[in-house]
Short mmCIF file of C-alpha atoms in Angstrom, two decimals:
data_model
loop_
_atom_site.label_atom_id
_atom_site.label_comp_id
_atom_site.label_asym_id
_atom_site.label_seq_id
_atom_site.Cartn_x
_atom_site.Cartn_y
_atom_site.Cartn_z
CA MET A 1 68.14 65.03 107.22
CA PHE A 2 70.78 67.46 108.44
CA SER A 3 72.06 70.18 106.11
CA SER A 4 75.65 71.48 106.05
CA VAL A 5 74.54 75.11 106.20
CA ARG A 6 77.04 77.72 107.36
CA CYS A 7 76.04 80.07 110.13
CA GLY A 8 75.51 83.59 108.82
CA SER A 9 78.10 86.26 109.44
CA ALA A 10 77.69 89.93 110.28
CA SER A 11 77.29 90.59 106.56
CA SER A 12 74.34 88.18 106.25
CA ARG A 13 71.74 90.92 106.71
CA ALA A 14 73.32 93.04 103.98
CA HIS A 15 73.52 89.99 101.68
CA LEU A 16 69.86 89.13 102.38
CA ILE A 17 68.71 92.68 101.63
CA GLN A 18 70.79 92.61 98.45
CA LEU A 19 69.06 89.39 97.31
CA VAL A 20 65.49 90.32 98.23
CA ASP A 21 63.38 92.55 95.99
CA LYS A 22 61.42 94.18 98.82
CA GLU A 23 58.56 95.49 96.70
CA ILE A 24 57.84 92.07 95.18
CA ILE A 25 58.24 90.22 98.50
CA ILE A 26 55.91 92.67 100.30
CA LYS A 27 53.28 92.01 97.62
CA ILE A 28 53.72 88.23 97.97
CA LEU A 29 53.51 88.29 101.78
CA ASP A 30 50.53 90.68 101.74
CA ALA A 31 48.72 88.35 99.31
CA PHE A 32 49.57 85.39 101.59
CA THR A 33 48.12 87.27 104.58
CA ASN A 34 44.97 88.32 102.71
CA VAL A 35 44.29 84.69 101.73
CA THR A 36 45.20 82.97 105.02
CA GLY A 37 44.70 85.70 107.62
CA LEU A 38 48.18 84.88 108.94
CA THR A 39 50.91 87.44 109.64
CA ALA A 40 54.25 86.94 107.85
CA ASN A 41 57.59 88.65 108.26
CA ILE A 42 61.20 88.23 107.10
CA VAL A 43 63.93 88.47 109.72
CA ASP A 44 67.72 88.29 109.58
CA ILE A 45 69.70 85.58 111.39
CA GLU A 46 69.59 87.62 114.62
CA GLY A 47 65.78 87.77 114.51
CA HIS A 48 65.39 91.40 113.43
CA SER A 49 62.85 92.26 110.72
CA ILE A 50 64.30 93.50 107.42
CA PHE A 51 61.24 95.69 106.88
CA SER A 52 60.68 99.21 108.12
CA LYS A 53 57.66 99.96 110.33
CA LYS A 54 55.90 101.35 107.27
CA ASP A 55 56.42 98.15 105.22
CA ALA A 56 55.97 95.58 107.99
CA GLN A 57 52.63 93.83 108.50
CA LYS A 58 50.69 94.68 111.64
CA ASN A 59 50.94 92.20 114.47
CA CYS A 60 47.84 90.81 116.12
CA GLU A 61 46.47 92.68 119.16
CA PHE A 62 47.89 90.09 121.58
CA CYS A 63 51.42 90.33 120.14
CA HIS A 64 51.27 94.12 120.04
CA MET A 65 50.45 94.16 123.75
CA ILE A 66 53.27 91.70 124.56
CA TRP A 67 55.71 93.76 122.50
CA LYS A 68 54.81 96.99 124.38
CA MET A 69 55.20 95.26 127.74
CA GLU A 70 58.58 93.81 126.77
CA LYS A 71 59.77 97.22 125.54
CA GLN A 72 58.89 98.77 128.90
CA LYS A 73 60.87 96.03 130.65
CA GLY A 74 63.82 96.38 128.23
CA ILE A 75 63.66 92.79 126.99
CA ARG A 76 63.22 91.33 123.50
CA ARG A 77 62.07 87.72 123.78
CA CYS A 78 60.57 87.55 120.27
CA VAL A 79 63.81 88.52 118.52
CA GLY A 80 65.72 85.76 120.29
CA ALA A 81 63.00 83.21 119.57
CA TYR A 82 63.00 84.08 115.86
CA ALA A 83 66.79 83.74 115.71
CA ARG A 84 66.70 80.30 117.38
CA ALA A 85 63.80 79.06 115.25
CA GLY A 86 65.52 80.25 112.07
CA LYS A 87 68.68 78.42 113.04
CA GLN A 88 66.77 75.16 113.65
CA ALA A 89 64.93 75.51 110.31
CA ALA A 90 68.26 76.10 108.51
CA ILE A 91 69.85 73.00 110.06
CA PHE A 92 67.14 70.77 108.57
CA ASP A 93 66.43 73.04 105.54
CA GLU A 94 62.71 72.73 106.13
CA PRO A 95 59.94 74.62 108.00
CA TYR A 96 60.26 74.58 111.79
CA ILE A 97 57.10 74.92 113.90
CA PHE A 98 57.64 76.34 117.40
CA ARG A 99 55.91 77.99 120.34
CA CYS A 100 56.87 81.60 120.91
CA PRO A 101 57.88 82.85 124.42
CA ALA A 102 54.40 84.37 124.90
CA GLY A 103 52.71 81.02 124.21
CA LEU A 104 51.52 81.28 120.58
CA ILE A 105 52.24 78.93 117.67
CA GLU A 106 54.56 80.21 114.93
CA TRP A 107 56.74 78.66 112.24
CA ALA A 108 59.98 79.50 110.46
CA ALA A 109 61.01 78.89 106.83
CA PRO A 110 64.80 79.29 106.24
CA ILE A 111 66.28 81.48 103.52
CA ILE A 112 69.55 79.81 102.42
CA PHE A 113 71.89 80.96 99.66
CA ASP A 114 75.10 79.14 98.70
CA GLU A 115 74.78 77.01 101.86
CA GLU A 116 74.69 80.11 104.09
CA HIS A 117 71.68 80.89 106.28
CA LEU A 118 70.82 84.53 105.56
CA GLY A 119 67.41 84.93 107.17
CA THR A 120 64.02 83.42 107.90
CA ILE A 121 60.36 83.91 107.02
CA ILE A 122 58.38 83.94 110.28
CA CYS A 123 54.64 83.32 110.29
CA GLY A 124 51.93 82.48 112.80
CA GLN A 125 50.66 84.21 115.93
CA VAL A 126 47.91 81.58 116.14
CA LEU A 127 46.58 78.78 118.34
CA MET A 128 46.28 75.15 117.29
CA TRP A 129 43.38 74.38 119.64
CA GLU A 130 40.50 76.18 121.34
CA PRO A 131 41.69 77.74 124.63
CA GLU A 132 40.92 75.66 127.74
CA GLU A 133 41.60 76.23 131.43
CA PHE A 134 45.16 74.89 131.26
CA PHE A 135 45.96 77.32 128.40
CA TRP A 136 45.05 80.34 130.51
CA ILE A 137 47.11 79.04 133.42
CA GLU A 138 50.13 78.42 131.15
CA LEU A 139 49.74 81.80 129.41
CA GLU A 140 49.78 83.54 132.78
CA GLU A 141 52.88 81.60 133.88
CA MET A 142 54.80 82.41 130.64
CA ASN A 143 54.09 86.15 130.91
CA ARG A 144 53.90 86.72 134.68
CA PHE A 145 57.02 88.88 134.80
CA LEU A 146 55.48 91.29 132.24
CA THR A 147 52.26 92.20 134.06
CA ASP A 148 50.06 91.42 137.06
CA ASP A 149 46.80 92.27 135.30
CA PHE A 150 45.98 89.69 132.60
CA THR A 151 42.42 90.84 131.85
CA ALA A 152 43.24 92.76 128.64
CA LEU A 153 45.79 90.17 127.54
CA PHE A 154 43.29 87.32 127.97
CA GLU A 155 40.67 89.25 126.01
CA ALA A 156 43.17 89.73 123.16
CA ALA A 157 44.08 86.02 123.27
CA LYS A 158 40.40 85.09 122.80
CA LYS A 159 40.53 86.87 119.40
CA LEU A 160 43.45 84.75 118.15
CA GLN A 161 42.88 82.58 115.08
CA VAL A 162 42.67 78.84 115.74
CA VAL A 163 44.38 76.88 112.96
CA SER A 164 44.45 73.09 112.58
CA GLY A 165 47.75 71.22 112.53
CA GLU A 166 47.18 70.32 108.87
CA LYS A 167 46.72 73.97 107.89
CA VAL A 168 49.75 75.01 109.95
CA GLN A 169 51.87 72.45 108.09
CA GLY A 170 50.43 73.56 104.74
CA ALA A 171 51.12 77.25 105.45
CA ALA A 172 54.63 76.40 106.64
CA SER A 173 55.34 74.45 103.43
CA LEU A 174 54.00 77.31 101.31
CA LEU A 175 56.33 79.75 103.04
CA HIS A 176 59.23 77.40 102.41
CA VAL A 177 58.38 77.53 98.69
CA ILE A 178 58.28 81.32 98.91
CA ALA A 179 61.69 81.34 100.62
CA ASN A 180 63.13 79.24 97.79
CA TYR A 181 61.58 81.61 95.25
CA ILE A 182 63.20 84.58 96.99
CA ILE A 183 66.61 82.92 96.68
CA LYS A 184 66.13 81.74 93.09
CA THR A 185 65.01 85.11 91.74
CA GLY A 186 67.39 87.07 93.94
CA GLY A 187 70.34 84.85 92.98
CA GLU A 188 69.55 85.17 89.27
CA SER A 189 69.23 88.94 89.58
CA LEU A 190 72.53 89.17 91.48
CA HIS A 191 74.26 86.95 88.89
CA HIS A 192 72.90 89.12 86.05
CA LYS A 193 74.08 92.27 87.82
CA LYS A 194 77.59 90.81 88.24
CA GLU A 195 77.65 89.79 84.57
CA ILE A 196 76.76 93.35 83.56
CA GLU A 197 79.46 94.77 85.84
CA LEU A 198 82.02 92.34 84.38
CA GLN A 199 81.04 93.22 80.81
CA GLN A 200 81.36 96.92 81.65
CA LEU A 201 84.78 96.38 83.26
CA LEU A 202 86.06 94.43 80.24
CA LEU A 203 84.65 97.05 77.88
CA ASN A 204 86.32 99.89 79.79
CA GLU A 205 89.65 98.05 79.71
CA GLU A 206 89.35 97.40 75.98
CA ILE A 207 88.43 101.03 75.25
CA GLN A 208 91.43 102.26 77.23
CA THR A 209 93.70 99.77 75.44
CA ARG A 210 92.36 100.97 72.10
CA LYS A 211 92.97 104.62 72.98
CA ASN A 212 96.52 103.86 74.11
CA LEU A 213 97.17 101.95 70.88
CA GLU A 214 95.91 104.83 68.75
CA GLU A 215 98.12 107.28 70.60
CA LYS A 216 101.19 105.08 70.06
CA LEU A 217 100.57 104.18 66.43
CA ASN A 218 98.58 107.25 65.38
CA SER A 219 96.56 104.79 63.29
CA GLN A 220 93.50 105.47 61.19
CA SER A 221 90.42 104.05 62.96
CA LEU A 222 88.69 103.10 59.69
CA SER A 223 91.58 101.01 58.36
CA PHE A 224 91.96 99.38 61.78
CA PHE A 225 88.26 98.54 61.87
CA LEU A 226 88.22 97.11 58.34
CA GLU A 227 91.25 94.98 59.10
CA LYS A 228 89.56 93.54 62.19
CA GLU A 229 86.33 93.06 60.25
CA LYS A 230 88.12 90.85 57.71
CA ALA A 231 89.76 88.91 60.53
CA LEU A 232 86.38 88.38 62.21
CA ILE A 233 84.85 87.03 58.98
CA GLY A 234 87.78 84.64 58.63
CA LYS A 235 87.45 83.36 62.20
CA ILE A 236 83.69 82.85 61.74
CA LYS A 237 84.34 80.71 58.65
CA LEU A 238 86.86 78.67 60.66
CA SER A 239 84.38 78.34 63.56
CA ASP A 240 87.07 79.74 65.88
CA LEU A 241 84.54 80.97 68.44
CA GLU A 242 86.98 82.23 71.08
CA GLU A 243 88.85 84.39 68.57
CA CYS A 244 85.49 85.67 67.31
CA ARG A 245 84.68 86.87 70.83
CA LYS A 246 88.05 88.61 71.20
CA LEU A 247 87.80 90.38 67.83
CA PHE A 248 84.19 91.42 68.40
CA LYS A 249 85.13 92.91 71.78
CA VAL A 250 88.00 94.87 70.20
CA MET A 251 85.73 96.18 67.44
CA LEU A 252 83.06 97.28 69.90
CA ALA A 253 85.70 99.07 71.93
CA ASP A 254 86.81 100.85 68.75
CA ILE A 255 83.23 102.05 68.18
CA PHE A 256 82.72 103.16 71.78
CA SER A 257 86.14 104.80 72.21
CA SER A 258 85.30 107.70 69.90
CA GLU A 259 84.29 110.55 72.18
CA GLU A 260 83.05 112.59 69.22
CA GLU A 261 80.39 110.10 68.11
CA LYS A 262 76.85 110.39 69.40
CA LEU A 263 74.94 107.43 70.81
CA LEU A 264 72.75 107.17 67.70
CA THR A 265 75.85 106.92 65.48
CA MET A 266 77.31 104.23 67.74
CA LYS A 267 74.07 102.24 67.44
CA GLY A 268 74.30 102.51 63.66
CA ARG A 269 77.90 101.32 63.58
CA VAL A 270 77.11 98.39 65.90
CA TYR A 271 74.20 97.36 63.67
CA GLU A 272 76.41 97.64 60.58
CA LEU A 273 79.03 95.42 62.26
CA VAL A 274 76.37 92.84 63.13
CA VAL A 275 75.05 92.80 59.55
CA VAL A 276 78.55 92.06 58.23
CA MET A 277 79.01 89.39 60.90
CA SER A 278 75.60 87.85 60.14
CA ARG A 279 76.46 87.45 56.44
CA ALA A 280 79.60 85.54 57.37
CA CYS A 281 77.57 83.43 59.81
CA VAL A 282 75.03 82.55 57.09
CA GLU A 283 77.92 81.50 54.84
CA ALA A 284 79.18 79.38 57.76
CA GLY A 285 75.82 77.57 57.87
CA VAL A 286 73.53 79.62 60.13
CA ASP A 287 69.91 79.54 58.91
CA ILE A 288 69.17 82.74 56.97
CA GLU A 289 65.65 83.07 58.42
CA LYS A 290 67.03 82.78 61.93
CA SER A 291 69.72 85.35 61.11
CA MET A 292 67.13 87.82 59.81
CA GLY A 293 65.13 87.33 63.02
CA PHE A 294 68.21 87.96 65.16
CA ASN A 295 68.97 91.20 63.31
CA ALA A 296 65.36 92.42 63.44
CA ASN A 297 65.31 91.89 67.21
CA LEU A 298 68.61 93.74 67.50
CA LEU A 299 67.10 96.84 65.90
CA GLN A 300 64.33 96.87 68.50
CA GLU A 301 66.73 96.29 71.38
CA LEU A 302 69.16 98.99 70.20
CA ASN A 303 66.25 101.41 69.99
CA ASN A 304 65.69 100.86 73.74
CA CYS A 305 69.37 101.42 74.65
CA TYR A 306 70.26 104.71 76.30
CA SER A 307 73.89 104.13 77.23
CA ILE A 308 77.07 102.52 75.89
CA ARG A 309 76.78 99.88 78.61
CA GLU A 310 73.33 98.83 77.37
CA ILE A 311 74.45 98.73 73.72
CA ASN A 312 77.45 96.60 74.71
CA ILE A 313 75.27 94.08 76.58
CA VAL A 314 72.78 93.79 73.69
CA ALA A 315 75.55 93.38 71.08
CA ASN A 316 77.41 90.72 73.08
CA SER A 317 74.18 88.84 73.74
CA LEU A 318 73.49 88.69 69.99
CA LEU A 319 77.06 87.57 69.29
CA GLU A 320 76.58 84.62 71.67
CA ARG A 321 73.37 83.61 69.89
CA TYR A 322 75.19 83.60 66.55
CA LEU A 323 78.16 81.67 67.99
CA ASP A 324 75.80 79.05 69.45
CA GLU A 325 74.27 78.56 66.00
CA ILE A 326 77.72 78.28 64.40
CA HIS A 327 78.82 75.77 67.05
CA HIS A 328 75.80 73.50 66.48
CA HIS A 329 76.13 73.72 62.69
CA SER A 330 79.89 73.20 62.63
CA LYS A 331 79.58 70.05 64.75
CA SER A 332 77.22 68.41 62.24
CA LYS A 333 79.17 69.83 59.28
CA ASN A 334 82.44 68.55 60.71
CA ARG A 335 80.99 65.09 61.29
CA ALA A 336 79.93 64.93 57.64
CA ALA A 337 83.33 66.22 56.49
CA VAL A 338 85.22 63.66 58.59
CA GLU A 339 83.10 60.82 57.25
CA GLY A 340 83.73 62.11 53.71
CA ILE A 341 87.48 62.17 54.36
CA LYS A 342 87.45 58.62 55.73
CA GLY A 343 85.43 57.39 52.76
CA PHE A 344 87.81 59.03 50.29
CA ILE A 345 90.83 57.48 52.02
CA ARG A 346 89.28 53.99 52.10
CA ASN A 347 88.56 54.21 48.37
CA ASN A 348 91.95 55.66 47.42
CA TYR A 349 94.46 54.35 49.97
CA ALA A 350 96.77 52.92 47.29
CA LYS A 351 97.18 56.26 45.48
CA ASN A 352 99.33 57.93 48.16
CA ASN A 353 97.27 61.14 48.06
CA SER A 354 98.73 64.18 49.80
CA LEU A 355 96.91 66.02 52.60
CA GLU A 356 96.03 68.76 50.10
CA GLU A 357 94.41 66.24 47.73
CA ILE A 358 92.46 64.64 50.58
CA ALA A 359 91.26 68.09 51.75
CA ASP A 360 90.23 68.99 48.19
CA SER A 361 87.93 65.95 48.15
CA VAL A 362 85.69 67.63 50.78
CA TYR A 363 86.34 71.23 49.57
CA LEU A 364 88.11 72.31 52.75
CA SER A 365 91.55 73.69 53.54
CA PRO A 366 94.31 71.27 54.66
CA PHE A 367 94.64 73.16 57.95
CA TYR A 368 90.92 72.89 58.73
CA VAL A 369 90.80 69.22 57.72
CA SER A 370 93.79 68.41 59.96
CA ARG A 371 92.17 70.15 62.94
CA ILE A 372 88.68 68.66 62.73
CA PHE A 373 89.98 65.16 61.93
CA LYS A 374 92.37 65.14 64.89
CA GLU A 375 89.65 66.46 67.23
CA SER A 376 87.15 63.85 66.03
CA GLN A 377 89.31 60.74 65.52
CA ASN A 378 92.17 61.39 67.95
CA MET A 379 94.69 60.74 65.16
CA THR A 380 96.06 62.65 62.18
CA VAL A 381 94.75 62.24 58.64
CA MET A 382 97.96 60.55 57.49
CA ASP A 383 97.90 58.20 60.51
CA TYR A 384 94.43 57.16 59.39
CA VAL A 385 95.76 56.53 55.86
CA THR A 386 98.38 54.20 57.37
CA LYS A 387 95.75 52.47 59.51
CA VAL A 388 93.54 51.78 56.47
CA LYS A 389 96.53 50.43 54.52
CA LEU A 390 97.59 48.13 57.35
CA ASP A 391 94.04 46.87 57.90
CA GLU A 392 93.96 45.92 54.22
CA ALA A 393 97.45 44.39 54.53
CA LYS A 394 96.27 42.10 57.35
CA LYS A 395 93.44 40.82 55.17
CA MET A 396 95.87 40.08 52.34
CA LEU A 397 98.40 38.45 54.69
CA SER A 398 95.76 35.91 55.68
CA ASN A 399 95.85 34.65 52.07
CA PRO A 400 99.15 32.76 51.50
CA ARG A 401 99.05 33.26 47.71
CA TYR A 402 100.02 36.95 48.17
CA LYS A 403 103.73 37.66 48.51
CA ILE A 404 104.95 40.43 50.81
CA GLU A 405 106.24 42.42 47.83
CA GLU A 406 102.88 42.12 46.05
CA ILE A 407 101.00 43.32 49.12
CA ALA A 408 103.35 46.32 49.48
CA MET A 409 102.90 47.37 45.85
CA SER A 410 99.08 47.00 46.01
CA LEU A 411 99.01 49.30 49.05
CA GLY A 412 101.08 51.98 47.33
CA TYR A 413 104.41 51.33 49.08
CA SER A 414 107.51 51.62 46.89
CA ASP A 415 109.02 48.32 48.08
CA GLY A 416 108.52 45.43 50.49
CA SER A 417 111.29 46.56 52.83
CA TYR A 418 109.69 49.94 53.57
CA PHE A 419 106.26 48.30 53.97
CA SER A 420 107.77 45.86 56.50
CA LYS A 421 109.25 48.76 58.53
CA VAL A 422 105.89 50.59 58.63
CA PHE A 423 104.07 47.39 59.59
CA ARG A 424 106.51 46.56 62.39
CA ARG A 425 106.47 50.12 63.76
CA ASN A 426 102.66 50.05 64.06
CA GLU A 427 101.95 46.37 64.84
CA GLY A 428 105.03 45.39 66.83
CA MET A 429 105.97 42.57 64.42
CA THR A 430 106.92 42.08 60.78
CA PRO A 431 104.37 41.04 58.12
CA THR A 432 105.99 37.58 58.01
CA GLN A 433 105.67 37.14 61.78
CA PHE A 434 102.05 38.30 61.60
CA ARG A 435 101.31 35.72 58.89
CA GLN A 436 103.00 32.96 60.96
CA ASN A 437 100.83 33.79 63.98
CA LEU A 438 97.59 33.43 62.04
#
């Protein structure tokens, strides 16, 4: 199956080196070589190795001789072959087995990131069958322009490892798995690095904003901090997660903007802020045992922080854990509250309760009740009251012994005329017309 992989650009080598943790990859490839006896290398899209001579694995004797001969002639057949093989492997996004220009069997496993071919793992320098007369003739033909004396080259070729087709395929598949591992771990590391850089950028902007604000208002930092602390507690209780993030960021910036405070003091203030926040979170429904565990872990993590950037990352990570807990709890709490509201309305629809009275029935504020009900039911609380009344009205209209005026009074409407207007506005017909259509 063909893959829509983009051809690498001039920056592909730099991107590949940025993704690959060389020390880990060298260990993996060395372990692969020790187990299989096969040489492995990583090249860029142009076929050049990303390793230095010190880090690169040693080629077999045959390849070393070919390489020296090519260097004397000023040609580089291997580099071109690796580039072409890598391109073919990337097109199909699977290992590609090929014969190198000198006549040996090798295979390529593509390294692809965000649909861009960045490089290739090359492995092989083997034979797939015991050398016979035709092999020596072909080997001489493929390398005739390099030398006239093939004695040493033939002797080196006799030392080459013979690997079955099954083992070649297995080794190629294993290298493809390794290539995917390189991308997965490298991509995650790069993403984490970008997240850290973004957090640092946002923190620096917030600190500068805070300093500018202090200069303009000449405000007292303590009173500012306490004011924001109260606001944060309020937003936690309302489960307003986005505002919680904004306030927390502002408060951290206030802590970090003081050039006089030492790092240890900053850690203490951050922990104090988290303790206050955690109490509000527990009141909002977060499990107290889980909260205590979060805070205990924070102490350990803060102890291992040696810069403002590290403290900021640890604090924001903990905030997200708390907000996740609040989100999960508020969803279940809101569901229960909405069901309680609906039950209260169904049992008291004739009493014409106000929004405040309905909210009091579930011990929540009118504002909060309005928000969660609209989000959950896609209608306002008072629209639901009307719906319940009209559903009951339809039942009563099906019984001819009830007069329109009686139905209106039983539903809490002041008179039949107003009831008829409400019914027509919502149902598209009058109560009388509805009854006639039954």
